[in-house]
Short mmCIF file of C-alpha atoms in Angstrom, two decimals:
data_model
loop_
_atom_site.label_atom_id
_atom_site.label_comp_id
_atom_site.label_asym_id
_atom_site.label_seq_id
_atom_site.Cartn_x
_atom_site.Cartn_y
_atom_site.Cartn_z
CA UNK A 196 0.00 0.00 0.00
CA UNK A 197 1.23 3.47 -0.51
CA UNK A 198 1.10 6.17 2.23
CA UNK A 199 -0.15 9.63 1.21
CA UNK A 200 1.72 12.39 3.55
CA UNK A 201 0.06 15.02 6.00
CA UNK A 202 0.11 17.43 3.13
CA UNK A 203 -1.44 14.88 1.28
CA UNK A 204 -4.07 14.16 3.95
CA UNK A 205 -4.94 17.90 5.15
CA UNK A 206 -6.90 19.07 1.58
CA UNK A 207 -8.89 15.57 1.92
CA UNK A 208 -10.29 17.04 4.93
CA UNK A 209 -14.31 17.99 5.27
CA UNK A 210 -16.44 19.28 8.49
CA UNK A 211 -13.79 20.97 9.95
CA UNK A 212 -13.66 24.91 11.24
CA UNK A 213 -9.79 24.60 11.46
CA UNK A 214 -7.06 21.93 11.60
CA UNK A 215 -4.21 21.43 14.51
CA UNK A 216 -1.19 20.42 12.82
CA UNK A 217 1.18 18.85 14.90
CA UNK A 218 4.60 17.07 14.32
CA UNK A 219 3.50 13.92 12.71
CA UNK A 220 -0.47 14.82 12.89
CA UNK A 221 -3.70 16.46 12.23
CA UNK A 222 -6.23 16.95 14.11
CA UNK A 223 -9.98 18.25 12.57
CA UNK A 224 -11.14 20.89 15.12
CA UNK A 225 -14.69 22.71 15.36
CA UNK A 226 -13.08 25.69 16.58
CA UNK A 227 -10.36 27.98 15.64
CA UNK A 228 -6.99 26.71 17.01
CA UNK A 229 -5.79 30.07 17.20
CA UNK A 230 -8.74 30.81 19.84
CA UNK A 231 -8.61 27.48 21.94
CA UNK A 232 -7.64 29.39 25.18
CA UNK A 233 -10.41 31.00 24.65
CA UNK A 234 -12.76 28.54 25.88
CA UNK A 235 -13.35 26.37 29.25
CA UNK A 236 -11.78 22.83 29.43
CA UNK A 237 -15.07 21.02 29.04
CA UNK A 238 -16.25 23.04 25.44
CA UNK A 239 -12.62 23.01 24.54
CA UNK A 240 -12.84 19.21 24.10
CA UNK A 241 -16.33 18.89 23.16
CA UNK A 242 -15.85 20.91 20.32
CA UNK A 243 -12.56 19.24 19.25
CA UNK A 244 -14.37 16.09 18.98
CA UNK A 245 -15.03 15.07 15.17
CA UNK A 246 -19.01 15.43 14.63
CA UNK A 247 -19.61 15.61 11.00
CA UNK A 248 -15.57 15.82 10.62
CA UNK A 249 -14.39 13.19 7.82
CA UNK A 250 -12.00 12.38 4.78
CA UNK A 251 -13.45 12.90 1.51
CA UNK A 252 -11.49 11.86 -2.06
CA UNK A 253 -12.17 10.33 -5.54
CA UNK A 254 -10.35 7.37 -5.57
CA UNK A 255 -9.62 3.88 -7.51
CA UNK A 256 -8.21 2.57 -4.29
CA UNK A 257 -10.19 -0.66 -3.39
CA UNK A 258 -8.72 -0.56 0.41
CA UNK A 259 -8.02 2.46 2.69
CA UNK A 260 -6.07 2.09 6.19
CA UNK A 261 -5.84 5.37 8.42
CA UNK A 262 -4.04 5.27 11.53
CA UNK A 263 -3.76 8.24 14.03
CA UNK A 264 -4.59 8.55 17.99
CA UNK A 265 -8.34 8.96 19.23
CA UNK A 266 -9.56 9.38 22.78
CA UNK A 267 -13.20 8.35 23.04
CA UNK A 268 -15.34 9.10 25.23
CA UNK A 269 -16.29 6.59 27.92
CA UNK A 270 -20.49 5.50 27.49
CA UNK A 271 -22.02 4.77 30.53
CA UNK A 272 -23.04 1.55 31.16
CA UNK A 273 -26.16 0.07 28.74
CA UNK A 274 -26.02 2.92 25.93
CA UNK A 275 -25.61 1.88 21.94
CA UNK A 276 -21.75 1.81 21.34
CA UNK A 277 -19.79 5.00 20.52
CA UNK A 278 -16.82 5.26 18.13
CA UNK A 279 -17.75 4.21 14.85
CA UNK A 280 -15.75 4.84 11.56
CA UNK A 281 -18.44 5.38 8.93
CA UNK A 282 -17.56 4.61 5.00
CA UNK A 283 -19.51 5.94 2.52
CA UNK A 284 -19.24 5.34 -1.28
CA UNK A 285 -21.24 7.66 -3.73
CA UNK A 286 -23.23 8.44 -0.82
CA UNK A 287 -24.41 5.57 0.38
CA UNK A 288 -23.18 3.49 3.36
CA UNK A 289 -20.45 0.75 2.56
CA UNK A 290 -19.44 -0.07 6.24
CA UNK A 291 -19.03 0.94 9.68
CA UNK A 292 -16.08 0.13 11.40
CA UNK A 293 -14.63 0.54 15.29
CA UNK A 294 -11.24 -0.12 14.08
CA UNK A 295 -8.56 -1.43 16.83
CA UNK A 296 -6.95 0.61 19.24
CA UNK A 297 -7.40 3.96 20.76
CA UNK A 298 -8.00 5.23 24.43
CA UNK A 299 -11.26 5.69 26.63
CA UNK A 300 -11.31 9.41 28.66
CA UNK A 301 -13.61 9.80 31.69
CA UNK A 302 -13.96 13.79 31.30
CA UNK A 303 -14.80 13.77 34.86
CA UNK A 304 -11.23 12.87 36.36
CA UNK A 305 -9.27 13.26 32.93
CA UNK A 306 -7.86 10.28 32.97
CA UNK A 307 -7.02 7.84 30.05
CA UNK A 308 -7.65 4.05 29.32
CA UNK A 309 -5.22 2.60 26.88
CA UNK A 310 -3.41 3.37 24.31
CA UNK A 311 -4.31 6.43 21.91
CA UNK A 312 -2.79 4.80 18.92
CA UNK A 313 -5.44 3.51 16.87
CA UNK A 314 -6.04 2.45 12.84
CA UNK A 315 -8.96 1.76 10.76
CA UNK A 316 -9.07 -0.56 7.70
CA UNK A 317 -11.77 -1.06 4.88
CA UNK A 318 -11.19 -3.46 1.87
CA UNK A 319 -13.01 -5.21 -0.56
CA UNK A 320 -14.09 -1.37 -2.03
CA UNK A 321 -15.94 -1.21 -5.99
CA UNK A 322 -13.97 -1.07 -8.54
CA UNK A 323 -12.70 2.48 -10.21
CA UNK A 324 -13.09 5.76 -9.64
CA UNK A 325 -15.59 6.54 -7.14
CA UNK A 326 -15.94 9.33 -4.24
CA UNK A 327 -15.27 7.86 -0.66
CA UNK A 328 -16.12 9.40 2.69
CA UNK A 329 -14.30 8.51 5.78
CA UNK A 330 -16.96 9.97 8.79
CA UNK A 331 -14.52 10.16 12.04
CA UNK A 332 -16.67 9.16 15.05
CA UNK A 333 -18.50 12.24 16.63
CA UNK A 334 -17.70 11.19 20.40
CA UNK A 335 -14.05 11.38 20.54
CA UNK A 336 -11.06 13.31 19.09
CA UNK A 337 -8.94 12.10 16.44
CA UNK A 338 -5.69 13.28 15.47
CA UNK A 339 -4.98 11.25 11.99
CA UNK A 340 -1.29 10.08 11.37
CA UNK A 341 -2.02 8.25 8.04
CA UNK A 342 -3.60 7.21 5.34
CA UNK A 343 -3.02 4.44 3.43
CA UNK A 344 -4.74 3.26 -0.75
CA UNK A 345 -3.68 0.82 -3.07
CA UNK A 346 -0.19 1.18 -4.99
CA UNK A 347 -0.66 2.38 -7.88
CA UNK A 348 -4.40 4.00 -7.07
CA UNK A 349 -5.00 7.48 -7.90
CA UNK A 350 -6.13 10.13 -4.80
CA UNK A 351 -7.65 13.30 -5.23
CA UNK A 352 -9.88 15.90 -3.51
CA UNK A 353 -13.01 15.94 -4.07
CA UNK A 354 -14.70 19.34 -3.64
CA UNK A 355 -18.26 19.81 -2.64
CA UNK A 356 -20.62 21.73 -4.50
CA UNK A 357 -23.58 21.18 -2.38
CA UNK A 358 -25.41 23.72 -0.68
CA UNK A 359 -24.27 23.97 2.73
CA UNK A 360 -26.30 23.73 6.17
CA UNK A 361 -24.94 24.67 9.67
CA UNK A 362 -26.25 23.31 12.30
CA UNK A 363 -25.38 24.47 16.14
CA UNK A 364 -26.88 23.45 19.55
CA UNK A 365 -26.07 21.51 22.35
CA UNK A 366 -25.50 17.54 22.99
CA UNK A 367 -28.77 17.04 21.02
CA UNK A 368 -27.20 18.49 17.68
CA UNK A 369 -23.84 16.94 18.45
CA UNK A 370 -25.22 13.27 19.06
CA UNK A 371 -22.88 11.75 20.93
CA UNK A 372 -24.78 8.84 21.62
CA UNK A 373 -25.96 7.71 17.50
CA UNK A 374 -24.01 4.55 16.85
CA UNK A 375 -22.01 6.48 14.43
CA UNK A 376 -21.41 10.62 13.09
CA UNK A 377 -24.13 9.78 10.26
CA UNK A 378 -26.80 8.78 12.12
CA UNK A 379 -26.74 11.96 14.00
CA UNK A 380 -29.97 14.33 12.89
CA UNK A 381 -28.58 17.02 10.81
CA UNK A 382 -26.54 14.02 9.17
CA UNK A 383 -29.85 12.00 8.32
CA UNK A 384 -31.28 15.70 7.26
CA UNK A 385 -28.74 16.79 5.11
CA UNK A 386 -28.51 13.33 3.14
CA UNK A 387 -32.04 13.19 2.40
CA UNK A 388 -31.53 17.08 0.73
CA UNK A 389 -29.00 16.16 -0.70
CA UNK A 390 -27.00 19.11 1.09
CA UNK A 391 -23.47 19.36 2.48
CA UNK A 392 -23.53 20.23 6.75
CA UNK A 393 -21.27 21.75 9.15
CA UNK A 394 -22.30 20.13 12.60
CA UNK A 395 -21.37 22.81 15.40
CA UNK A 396 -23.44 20.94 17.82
CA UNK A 397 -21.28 21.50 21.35
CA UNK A 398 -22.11 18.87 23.95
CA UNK A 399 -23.06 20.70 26.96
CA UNK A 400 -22.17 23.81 25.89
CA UNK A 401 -24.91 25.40 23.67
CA UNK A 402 -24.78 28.93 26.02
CA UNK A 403 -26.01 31.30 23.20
CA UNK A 404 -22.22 32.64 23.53
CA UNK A 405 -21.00 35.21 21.02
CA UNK A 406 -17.86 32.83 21.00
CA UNK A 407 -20.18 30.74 18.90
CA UNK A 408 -21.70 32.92 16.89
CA UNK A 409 -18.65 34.51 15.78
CA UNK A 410 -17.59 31.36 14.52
CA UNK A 411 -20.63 30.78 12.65
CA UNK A 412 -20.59 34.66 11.02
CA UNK A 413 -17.54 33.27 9.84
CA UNK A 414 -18.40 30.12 8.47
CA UNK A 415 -19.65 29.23 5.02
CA UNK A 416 -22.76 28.57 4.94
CA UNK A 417 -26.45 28.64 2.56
CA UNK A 418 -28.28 28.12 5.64
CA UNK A 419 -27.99 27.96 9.44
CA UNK A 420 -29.88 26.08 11.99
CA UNK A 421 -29.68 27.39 16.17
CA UNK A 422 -31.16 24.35 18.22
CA UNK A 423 -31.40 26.57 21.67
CA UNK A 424 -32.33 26.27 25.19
CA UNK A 425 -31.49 23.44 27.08
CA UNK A 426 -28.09 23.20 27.98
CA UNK A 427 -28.92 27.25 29.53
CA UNK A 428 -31.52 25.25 31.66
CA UNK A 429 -29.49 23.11 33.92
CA UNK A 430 -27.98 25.38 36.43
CA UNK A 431 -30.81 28.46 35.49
CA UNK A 432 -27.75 30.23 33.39
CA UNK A 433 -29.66 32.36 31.75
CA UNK A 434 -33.15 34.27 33.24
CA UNK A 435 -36.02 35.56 32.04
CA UNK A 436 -34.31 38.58 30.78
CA UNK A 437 -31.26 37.30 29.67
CA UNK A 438 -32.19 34.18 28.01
CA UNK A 439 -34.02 36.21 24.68
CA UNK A 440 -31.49 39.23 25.31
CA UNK A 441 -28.83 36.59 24.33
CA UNK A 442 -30.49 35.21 21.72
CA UNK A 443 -31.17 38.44 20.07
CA UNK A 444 -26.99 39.10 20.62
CA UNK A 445 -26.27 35.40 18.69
CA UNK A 446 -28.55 36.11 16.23
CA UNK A 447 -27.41 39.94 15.49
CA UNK A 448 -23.61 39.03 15.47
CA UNK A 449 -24.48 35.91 12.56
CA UNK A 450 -26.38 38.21 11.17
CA UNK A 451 -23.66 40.51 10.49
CA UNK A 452 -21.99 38.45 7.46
CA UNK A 453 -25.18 36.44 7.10
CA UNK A 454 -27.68 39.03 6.30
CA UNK A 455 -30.21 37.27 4.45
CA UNK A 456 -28.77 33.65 5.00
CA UNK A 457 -31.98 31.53 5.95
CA UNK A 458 -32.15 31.25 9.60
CA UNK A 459 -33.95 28.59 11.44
CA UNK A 460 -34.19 29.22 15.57
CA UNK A 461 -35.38 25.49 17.00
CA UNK A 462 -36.40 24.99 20.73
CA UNK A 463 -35.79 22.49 22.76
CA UNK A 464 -36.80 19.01 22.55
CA UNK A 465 -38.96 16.94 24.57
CA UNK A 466 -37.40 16.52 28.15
CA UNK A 467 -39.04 14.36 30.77
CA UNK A 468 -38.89 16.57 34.31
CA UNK A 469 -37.69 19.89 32.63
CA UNK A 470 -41.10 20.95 30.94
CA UNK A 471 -42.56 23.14 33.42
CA UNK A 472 -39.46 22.99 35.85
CA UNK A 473 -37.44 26.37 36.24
CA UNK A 474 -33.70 25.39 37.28
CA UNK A 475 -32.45 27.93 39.51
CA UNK A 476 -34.68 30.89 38.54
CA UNK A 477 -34.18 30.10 34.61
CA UNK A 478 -37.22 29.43 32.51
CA UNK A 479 -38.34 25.85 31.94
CA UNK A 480 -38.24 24.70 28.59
CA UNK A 481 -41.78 25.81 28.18
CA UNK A 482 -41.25 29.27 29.12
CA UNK A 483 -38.30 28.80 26.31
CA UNK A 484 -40.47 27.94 23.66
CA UNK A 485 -42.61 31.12 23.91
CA UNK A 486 -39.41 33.01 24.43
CA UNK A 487 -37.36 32.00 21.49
CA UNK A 488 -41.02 32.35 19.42
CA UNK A 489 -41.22 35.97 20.81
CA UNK A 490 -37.28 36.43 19.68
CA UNK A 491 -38.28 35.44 16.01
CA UNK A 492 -41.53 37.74 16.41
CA UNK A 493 -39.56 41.00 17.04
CA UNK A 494 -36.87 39.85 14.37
CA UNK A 495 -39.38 39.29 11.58
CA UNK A 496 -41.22 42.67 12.91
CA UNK A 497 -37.63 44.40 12.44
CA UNK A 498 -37.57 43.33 8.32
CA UNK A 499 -35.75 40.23 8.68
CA UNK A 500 -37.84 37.76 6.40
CA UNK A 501 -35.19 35.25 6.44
CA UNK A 502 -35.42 33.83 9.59
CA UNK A 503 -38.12 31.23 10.47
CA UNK A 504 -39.09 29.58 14.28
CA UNK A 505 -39.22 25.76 14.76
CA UNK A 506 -40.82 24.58 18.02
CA UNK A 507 -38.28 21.92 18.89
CA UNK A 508 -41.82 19.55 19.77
CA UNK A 509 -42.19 19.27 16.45
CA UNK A 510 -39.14 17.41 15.77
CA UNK A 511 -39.43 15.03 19.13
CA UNK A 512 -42.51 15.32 21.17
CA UNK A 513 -43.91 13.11 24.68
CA UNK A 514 -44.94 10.37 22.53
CA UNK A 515 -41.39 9.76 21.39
CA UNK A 516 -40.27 9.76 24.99
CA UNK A 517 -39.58 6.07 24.94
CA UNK A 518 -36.36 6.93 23.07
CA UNK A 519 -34.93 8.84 25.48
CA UNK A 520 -32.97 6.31 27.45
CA UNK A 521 -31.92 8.59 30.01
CA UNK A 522 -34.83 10.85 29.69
CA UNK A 523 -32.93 13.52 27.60
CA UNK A 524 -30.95 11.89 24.54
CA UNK A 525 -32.42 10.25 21.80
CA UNK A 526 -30.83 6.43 20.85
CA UNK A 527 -30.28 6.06 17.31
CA UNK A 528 -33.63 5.94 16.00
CA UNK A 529 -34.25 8.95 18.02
CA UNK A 530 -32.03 10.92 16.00
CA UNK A 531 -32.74 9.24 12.69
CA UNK A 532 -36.72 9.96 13.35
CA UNK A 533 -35.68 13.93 13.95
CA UNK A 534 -33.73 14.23 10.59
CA UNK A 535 -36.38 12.48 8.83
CA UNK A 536 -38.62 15.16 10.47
CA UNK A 537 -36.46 18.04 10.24
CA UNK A 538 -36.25 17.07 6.36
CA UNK A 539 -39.93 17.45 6.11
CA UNK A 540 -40.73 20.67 7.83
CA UNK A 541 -37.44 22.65 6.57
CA UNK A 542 -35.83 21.04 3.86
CA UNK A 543 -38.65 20.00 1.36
CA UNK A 544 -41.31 21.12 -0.49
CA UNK A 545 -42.07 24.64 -1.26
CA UNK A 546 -40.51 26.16 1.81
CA UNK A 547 -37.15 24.49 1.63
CA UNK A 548 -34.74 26.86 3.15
CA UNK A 549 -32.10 25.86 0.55
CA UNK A 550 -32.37 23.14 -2.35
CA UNK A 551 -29.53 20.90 -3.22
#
C-alpha cells in the first residue's frame, strides 16, 4: 500500500472549522486553534471532537487504512456503542467500522484508558473511480497520522458543490450517543436534501455565547440552523431577561456576514422533568419555547424575512419519549426519526430553506 503524507491528507479534509497540525499529525477541530484558550476545558474538548468531521477523495483505491490517535469518550453503562468509523461510497453506506486501538477518557477525572494509537481498515471497495467518505466518530477526538490506498491508485480531492447547512446546539445536535457521526440528525437531514452540513453541535455547551456565533458569522454557509435552550436550563444560566437578550446578541452578530442567510431558531426538545421545571430561577423549557417564538416575532417585525421559528416539539414530542434512554438523549432511532422530520418541515417542499 502506498502512504499519502500530512500534506497529502490535510486538503482531503471535510467538516472541519480549522485543523491542529502537529509534528507527525492532524487533528480536525470545530473551533479555531488560534482561539482554543479561549474557551473552558469542558467546550474546549467537546468541540474538538469530530461530529460531522471526515475524509473525503475520488479514488480507484479498493482498500483504505488510516491510523492516528483517538480518545473516546467513555459511554455509561447500557447505551448503543460510541466510536464508529463510517464509509460511505457515492453516498451511500459501505461499512461501519470501530477499528482497533485507541483510548477511553472519563472527562470527569481526565484520565485515560489505553493506548491512543489507533487504525482503521476497509477493503473489498468497488472497482474504479468513485468518491469515498471517511466519517470520524462524533464522540471522541482524532488526530490522523495516516492514510493508506492501493499502490498504484490514484487520490484526489473531491470538492463539494452542495449547498451547505450549519447546524449548532447543544448535545442534542452533536449526538454523541448515535451509533455512528451519520446517524446523528442534521446528518440523516442533510442526506435526504442532498445538502453538504457543518455540525457545530457543542455537547453541553450550547450557552447562546458570542464565542459561537462569531464562529458561525464566519463560516460558510447557505443556511444555518440554532437548536437553543437546554443546555442554559441546567444550572438556570440564563433568566427571564437574559435568556431572549442573548439570543437576540447570537442572532445579530451571525447576522452581520449572514444578512439574508436563511435562519432557522429550534427549541428544545422533549425533556421528561424539565417541561414546566425552572432550574435555579431560569425558565423551563416551556417558558423557552414562547421566548425563542417571541425572539423570532420582534426579528421578523424588524424586516428580517429570512429567519423562520421551529418549536423543537415538532421534531421530538412526549410520545417519542420512549427513546430517550436517560430521559434527555435520543438512541439512534431517536435521532434518525428527527432528521427524517427536520427534512420534512425545513428542507422540502415549497418552503425548503435551501435546495440541493
Amino acid at each position: 500500500m502506498k502512504s499519502l503524507s500530512l500534506d497529502e491528507i490535510e486538503p482531503l479534509l471535510a467538516g472541519q472549522v480549522d485543523v491542529r497540525r502537529r509534528s507527525g499529525s492532524l487533528q480536525p477541530l470545530r473551533l479555531p486553534v488560534a482561539e482554543l484558550g479561549f474557551y473552558d476545558p469542558f467546550n474546549r474538548w467537546v468541540a474538538s471532537c469530530a461530529a460531522g468531521c471526515r475524509i473525503r477523495l475520488s479514488t480507484t483505491s479498493r482498500s483504505l487504512r488510516m491510523t492516528g490517535a483517538q480518545r473516546l469518550l467513555a459511554q455509561p453503562a447500557g447505551n448503543e456503542r460510541r466510536g464508529a468509523y463510517d464509509l460511505y461510497v457515492d453516498g451511500e453506506l459501505f461499512a461501519r467500522s470501530y477499528g482497533e486501538g485507541g483510548a477511553k477518557i472519563a472527562l470527569e477525572t481526565a484520565t485515560l484508558d489505553g493506548d491512543e494509537a489507533f487504525a482503521v481498515a476497509f477493503d473489498g471497495l468497488p472497482e474504479g473511480e468513485k468518491l469515498v467518505e471517511l466519517w470520524l466518530p462524533q464522540s471522541a477526538t482524532v488526530s490522523i497520522t495516516g492514510l493508506e490506498l492501493d499502490d498504484g491508485a490514484s487520490a484526489r480531492p473531491a470538492a463539494d458543490p452542495r449547498p451547505r447547512i450549519l447546524f449548532h446546539g447543544s448535545s442534542i445536535t452533536h449526538c454523541m450517543e448515535a451509533e455512528g457521526a451519520s446517524s446523528g440528525w442534521p446528518a440523516v437531514a442533510a442526506r435526504l436534501a442532498g445538502l453538504d452540513h457543518l455540525n457545530l453541535g457543542w455537547a453541553g455547551s450550547c450557552l447562546l455565547s458570542g464565542q459561537a456565533a462569531r464562529i458561525i458569522r464566519d463560516a460558510r454557509a447557505d443556511a444555518i440552523v440554532l437548536k437553543l435552550g437546554i443546555n442554559v436550563h441546567g444550572g438556570g444560566q440564563l433568566r427571564e431577561r437574559t435568556f431572549p437578550d442573548s439570543a437576540h446578541a447570537m442572532i445579530s452578530i451571525i447576522r452581520e456576514r449572514h444578512v439574508t442567510t436563511p435562519l432557522v431558531i429550534a427549541s428544545p426538545i422533549y425533556a421528561p422533568g424539565r417541561e414546566d421545571e425552572e432550574s435555579l430561577g431560569g425558565p423551563s423549557l416551556v417558558r423557552m419555547r414562547e421566548l425563542l417564538q417571541e425572539v423570532v416575532a420582534a426579528r421578523t417585525a424588524a424586516g428580517d424575512t429570512a429567519i423562520r421559528y421551529l418549536d423543537g416539539l415538532s421534531l421530538f414530542g412526549k410520545a417519542d419519549a420512549h427513546l430517550l434512554p436517560d430521559d434527555l438523549h435520543p438512541d439512534t432511532q431517536g435521532y434518525r426519526l428527527m432528521g427524517e422530520r427536520f427534512h420534512a418541515l425545513m428542507l422540502s417542499g415549497d418552503q425548503a430553506l435551501v435546495r440541493a
